[in-house]
Coordinates of C-alpha atoms in Angstrom, one line a residue:
M13 CA -2.3 1.2 20.5
M14 CA -2.2 1.1 16.7
S15 CA 1.3 1.7 15.4
F16 CA 2.5 3.4 12.1
A17 CA 5.4 2.4 9.9
A18 CA 8.1 5.0 9.7
P19 CA 7.6 6.4 6.7
L20 CA 10.5 6.2 3.7
S21 CA 12.9 8.7 3.2
H22 CA 13.0 10.0 -0.1
R23 CA 15.9 8.2 -1.3
Q24 CA 14.6 4.8 -0.1
A25 CA 11.3 5.7 -1.5
T26 CA 12.6 6.4 -4.9
I27 CA 14.8 3.2 -4.9
L28 CA 11.9 0.9 -4.3
T29 CA 9.6 2.7 -7.2
I30 CA 12.7 1.4 -9.3
L31 CA 13.1 -1.6 -8.1
E32 CA 9.0 -2.3 -8.1
L33 CA 9.4 -0.9 -11.9
I34 CA 12.2 -2.9 -12.8
G35 CA 9.8 -5.9 -11.5
A36 CA 6.9 -5.0 -13.4
M37 CA 9.0 -4.8 -16.4
E38 CA 10.4 -8.2 -15.6
F39 CA 6.5 -9.4 -14.9
S40 CA 5.6 -8.3 -18.2
Q41 CA 7.0 -10.5 -20.4
F42 CA 5.1 -13.3 -18.4
E43 CA 1.5 -12.0 -19.4
S44 CA 0.8 -13.3 -22.4
I45 CA 2.2 -16.9 -22.1
N46 CA 0.1 -19.9 -22.8
P47 CA 1.1 -22.5 -21.1
E48 CA -0.3 -26.0 -22.0
V49 CA 0.0 -29.1 -19.7
F50 CA 0.5 -32.3 -21.4
L51 CA 1.4 -34.4 -18.5
F52 CA 0.7 -34.2 -15.1
V53 CA 1.5 -37.1 -12.5
D54 CA 0.7 -37.7 -9.0
R55 CA 4.0 -39.1 -8.4
R56 CA 3.9 -41.4 -5.5
C57 CA 7.1 -42.9 -6.1
F58 CA 8.5 -46.8 -6.0
P59 CA 11.9 -47.3 -4.2
D60 CA 14.1 -48.3 -7.8
W61 CA 12.0 -45.1 -9.0
E62 CA 14.2 -43.3 -11.7
I63 CA 14.3 -40.8 -14.8
I64 CA 17.0 -41.7 -17.0
R65 CA 19.1 -38.9 -18.4
K66 CA 18.1 -37.2 -21.3
K67 CA 17.4 -33.6 -22.7
I68 CA 14.1 -32.4 -22.2
D69 CA 12.3 -30.0 -24.6
F70 CA 9.9 -28.7 -22.3
Y71 CA 9.5 -27.4 -18.6
D72 CA 9.3 -29.4 -15.5
L73 CA 7.7 -28.2 -13.0
T74 CA 7.6 -30.2 -9.6
F75 CA 6.5 -29.8 -6.4
V76 CA 7.6 -32.3 -3.5
V77 CA 5.0 -33.0 -0.7
G78 CA 6.9 -36.2 0.9
G79 CA 9.9 -38.1 1.1
K80 CA 13.7 -37.2 -1.1
A81 CA 14.7 -37.5 -4.3
T82 CA 18.1 -36.3 -5.8
Y83 CA 18.1 -34.9 -9.2
Y84 CA 20.8 -34.3 -12.1
V85 CA 20.1 -30.7 -13.7
D86 CA 22.8 -30.3 -16.3
G87 CA 25.0 -32.1 -14.5
E88 CA 24.3 -30.4 -11.4
K89 CA 23.1 -32.6 -8.5
V90 CA 20.4 -31.2 -6.2
T91 CA 18.8 -33.0 -3.7
V92 CA 14.8 -32.1 -3.1
E93 CA 12.2 -32.9 -0.2
A94 CA 9.1 -32.2 1.0
G95 CA 8.2 -28.7 0.4
D96 CA 10.4 -28.2 -1.9
M97 CA 9.7 -26.6 -5.8
L98 CA 11.8 -27.9 -8.5
F99 CA 12.1 -26.3 -11.6
I100 CA 13.6 -27.3 -14.8
Q101 CA 14.2 -25.0 -17.7
A102 CA 13.4 -26.3 -21.2
G103 CA 16.5 -27.3 -23.0
S104 CA 18.0 -28.7 -19.7
V105 CA 19.5 -32.1 -19.2
R106 CA 17.8 -34.4 -16.6
E107 CA 17.9 -37.4 -14.6
A108 CA 16.8 -38.6 -11.1
H109 CA 16.4 -41.2 -8.5
T110 CA 14.4 -41.3 -5.3
F111 CA 15.7 -42.1 -1.7
K112 CA 15.0 -46.2 -1.6
D113 CA 14.4 -45.5 2.0
D114 CA 12.2 -42.6 1.7
P115 CA 10.7 -42.6 -1.4
M116 CA 9.5 -39.2 -3.0
H117 CA 5.8 -38.0 -3.4
S118 CA 5.2 -35.1 -5.8
Y119 CA 3.2 -33.8 -8.1
A120 CA 4.8 -32.9 -11.3
F121 CA 3.7 -30.6 -14.2
N122 CA 5.5 -30.9 -17.5
F123 CA 4.2 -28.1 -20.0
L124 CA 5.2 -26.2 -23.3
L125 CA 4.6 -22.8 -24.6
P126 CA 4.2 -22.2 -28.1
E127 CA 6.3 -19.6 -30.1
P128 CA 7.7 -17.3 -29.6
S129 CA 7.6 -18.1 -25.9
N130 CA 9.1 -21.3 -26.1
E131 CA 12.2 -20.1 -25.3
L132 CA 11.3 -18.0 -22.4
R133 CA 13.3 -18.7 -19.2
F134 CA 11.6 -18.4 -15.8
P135 CA 13.0 -16.8 -13.1
F136 CA 13.2 -19.6 -10.8
E137 CA 15.9 -21.2 -8.9
T138 CA 16.4 -25.0 -9.7
V139 CA 15.1 -25.9 -6.1
T140 CA 13.5 -23.3 -4.0
K141 CA 12.8 -24.3 -0.4
S142 CA 9.4 -24.0 1.6
R143 CA 7.6 -22.7 -1.4
I144 CA 4.4 -24.9 -1.1
T145 CA 2.4 -22.6 0.6
N146 CA -1.3 -23.5 1.6
D147 CA -2.9 -21.8 -1.5
I148 CA -0.4 -23.5 -3.8
L149 CA -1.3 -27.0 -2.2
N150 CA -4.8 -26.4 -3.0
Y151 CA -4.6 -25.0 -6.3
I152 CA -2.6 -28.4 -6.9
L153 CA -5.1 -30.5 -5.2
E154 CA -7.7 -28.9 -7.4
F155 CA -5.9 -29.5 -10.7
N156 CA -5.3 -33.0 -9.8
R157 CA -9.3 -33.3 -8.9
V158 CA -10.3 -31.6 -12.1
W159 CA -7.2 -33.7 -14.6
S160 CA -7.9 -36.9 -13.2
G161 CA -11.7 -36.4 -13.3
M162 CA -11.5 -35.7 -17.3
Q163 CA -15.2 -34.0 -17.2
P164 CA -16.0 -32.1 -20.7
G165 CA -13.8 -29.3 -20.7
Y166 CA -11.7 -30.2 -18.0
R167 CA -8.3 -29.2 -19.8
L168 CA -9.7 -25.6 -19.8
S169 CA -10.4 -25.7 -16.1
A170 CA -7.2 -27.3 -15.2
K171 CA -5.3 -24.9 -17.5
G172 CA -7.1 -21.9 -15.4
I173 CA -5.7 -23.5 -12.4
F174 CA -2.1 -24.0 -13.6
M175 CA -2.6 -20.4 -14.8
L176 CA -3.3 -19.4 -11.2
I177 CA -0.1 -21.2 -10.0
L178 CA 2.3 -19.7 -12.2
H179 CA 1.0 -16.3 -11.3
R180 CA 1.3 -17.0 -7.8
L181 CA 5.0 -18.4 -8.1
L182 CA 6.1 -15.0 -10.5
S183 CA 4.3 -13.1 -8.0
N184 CA 6.0 -14.3 -4.9
T185 CA 9.1 -14.1 -7.2
F186 CA 9.1 -10.6 -8.2
Q187 CA 7.7 -9.1 -5.2
N188 CA 10.0 -10.8 -2.4
S189 CA 12.7 -8.1 -2.5
P190 CA 14.9 -6.9 0.4
T191 CA 12.8 -3.8 -0.1
T192 CA 9.4 -5.2 -0.6
N193 CA 7.5 -4.1 3.1
A194 CA 6.0 -7.5 3.3
D195 CA 2.8 -7.9 5.8
C196 CA 0.5 -10.5 6.4
R197 CA -2.5 -8.1 6.7
V198 CA -2.0 -7.0 3.1
D199 CA -2.1 -10.5 2.4
R200 CA -5.4 -11.0 3.9
V201 CA -6.8 -8.4 2.5
K202 CA -5.7 -9.7 -1.1
E203 CA -7.3 -12.8 0.0
Y204 CA -10.8 -11.3 1.0
I205 CA -10.4 -9.4 -2.7
L206 CA -9.9 -12.4 -4.5
D207 CA -12.8 -14.5 -2.9
N208 CA -15.1 -11.6 -2.9
F209 CA -14.5 -9.1 -5.7
A210 CA -18.1 -9.5 -7.5
D211 CA -19.5 -7.6 -4.0
P212 CA -19.5 -4.0 -3.3
L213 CA -15.8 -3.3 -2.0
D214 CA -15.0 -0.2 0.0
M215 CA -12.0 0.6 2.4
L216 CA -14.6 0.3 5.2
T217 CA -15.3 -3.3 4.4
L218 CA -11.6 -4.3 3.6
S219 CA -10.4 -2.5 7.2
K220 CA -12.9 -4.8 9.3
V221 CA -11.0 -7.8 7.6
V222 CA -7.3 -6.8 9.2
N223 CA -9.2 -4.5 12.3
L224 CA -7.2 -1.6 10.8
H225 CA -8.4 1.9 10.4
P226 CA -9.0 2.8 6.9
V227 CA -6.6 5.4 6.2
Y228 CA -3.8 3.2 7.3
L229 CA -4.7 0.4 5.4
G230 CA -4.7 2.1 2.5
K231 CA -0.9 3.9 3.4
L232 CA 0.3 -0.4 4.3
F233 CA -0.9 -1.6 1.2
K234 CA 0.4 1.3 -0.9
N235 CA 3.8 1.1 0.6
S236 CA 3.6 -2.9 0.6
T237 CA 2.5 -3.4 -2.9
G238 CA 3.6 -0.1 -4.6
Y239 CA -0.3 0.1 -6.0
S240 CA -3.4 1.2 -4.3
I241 CA -6.2 -1.2 -3.3
R242 CA -8.6 0.2 -5.6
H243 CA -6.2 -0.7 -8.6
F244 CA -6.1 -4.3 -7.2
I245 CA -9.6 -4.6 -7.1
N246 CA -9.9 -3.3 -10.6
F247 CA -7.2 -5.3 -12.0
I248 CA -9.2 -8.7 -10.7
R249 CA -12.1 -7.6 -11.7
V250 CA -10.8 -7.1 -15.2
N251 CA -9.1 -10.3 -15.1
N252 CA -12.0 -12.1 -14.4
A253 CA -14.4 -10.2 -17.0
E254 CA -11.8 -10.7 -19.8
S255 CA -11.9 -14.7 -18.8
M256 CA -15.9 -15.0 -19.0
L257 CA -15.9 -12.7 -22.4
S258 CA -13.5 -14.9 -24.0
G259 CA -15.4 -17.7 -22.9
G260 CA -18.6 -16.8 -24.7
G261 CA -21.8 -17.0 -23.4
F262 CA -21.7 -13.2 -21.9
S263 CA -22.5 -10.2 -22.9
V264 CA -20.3 -7.1 -21.7
S265 CA -23.4 -5.7 -19.4
D266 CA -23.6 -9.6 -17.7
A267 CA -19.8 -9.7 -17.2
A268 CA -19.5 -6.2 -16.0
Q269 CA -22.3 -6.5 -13.3
R270 CA -21.0 -10.3 -12.1
C271 CA -17.7 -8.7 -11.5
G272 CA -18.9 -5.6 -9.6
Y273 CA -19.5 -3.2 -12.0
N274 CA -22.9 -1.4 -12.2
D275 CA -21.7 1.1 -14.5
I276 CA -21.1 0.1 -18.0
S277 CA -19.5 3.0 -19.2
Y278 CA -17.0 3.0 -16.2
F279 CA -16.5 -0.7 -16.7
S280 CA -15.9 -0.5 -20.1
N281 CA -13.0 2.9 -19.1
V282 CA -11.4 0.2 -16.5
F283 CA -11.2 -2.4 -19.1
R284 CA -9.7 -0.4 -21.6
S285 CA -7.0 1.1 -19.6
I286 CA -5.7 -2.3 -18.0
K287 CA -6.0 -4.3 -21.1
G288 CA -5.6 -2.0 -24.1
Y289 CA -8.9 -2.8 -25.7
P290 CA -12.5 -2.7 -25.3
P291 CA -14.3 -5.4 -23.6
S292 CA -16.4 -5.8 -26.7
K293 CA -13.0 -7.3 -28.6
A294 CA -12.0 -9.7 -25.5
G295 CA -13.0 -12.6 -27.7
M296 CA -11.0 -11.3 -30.2
Q297 CA -8.0 -11.1 -28.2
Q298 CA -7.2 -14.7 -26.8
G299 CA -3.8 -15.2 -27.3
L300 CA -2.7 -12.3 -28.5
W301 CA -0.1 -9.5 -26.7
T302 CA -0.5 -6.1 -26.5
E303 CA 2.2 -3.5 -25.6
E304 CA -0.2 -0.9 -24.6
K305 CA 0.1 -0.7 -20.7
S306 CA -2.1 0.7 -18.3
D307 CA -2.8 4.3 -17.5
I308 CA -5.1 3.9 -14.7
D309 CA -4.6 5.8 -11.9
T310 CA -3.7 4.4 -8.7
D311 CA -5.5 6.0 -6.1
G312 CA -8.8 6.6 -7.9
G313 CA -11.7 5.7 -6.1
F314 CA -11.1 5.7 -2.4
D315 CA -10.6 8.9 -0.8
S316 CA -8.6 7.5 1.9
E317 CA -5.5 7.0 -0.3

């Protein structure tokens, strides 16, 4: 028998909406970042490995997959082990050494942000426990493959993968709050949409992924995320279309069809409402920040929502 979540009270719904708006505002400051990874290391430490104490002018994002190490960040001692994520803000003083009897294995990304984002502080703790999920690990391994292969265009491909890593980390940070109704079924639907965004997607198809009634799935998704399934689909499709158009080689019509839109006029309207400019201008907008926010109807397109 299907169980339905208890409806939120007016007060709970109001608080949830306020927190979601705050999270969206905080997230928005990272929408225009253009990170440049200048060093990536599959770090398999020898027992005497260390980092000499020094102030760094870059960001250090390290994922520990084995062993242990001690870091000193601005004088604070922290210990990292398998499953941990280490993040050191630019401008920090860093020092480290591994455990001699259990040398660390980690993947380290050292990256820069160009002005005016170079003083941005990411909302990550110095050490976050159990942060390396399967999807993040898969992104890291794919980045390692692309970076070490050094095929033509590898830096562009690697940058795209790194952006996915940052997006997942930021999403987890801003969405994981005590009032967020996290549900693994919602995550499964999101993953399905990410893998199949170019295909026709409707509530019946998505509800079969998690064996739920379409109406209940729509309510569950909206309560868990704060936005509708249609909004999420459009967001994923438009972002992929923007990447295609910014890279060149695709017409607006090609990008629309490859991202699941058969109606070019509808695609253009959705693209403009999300990005703030028409798809024909996508190649000119790369690296620029738009203040215009999305006015898209978060309930449009699905009668069950």
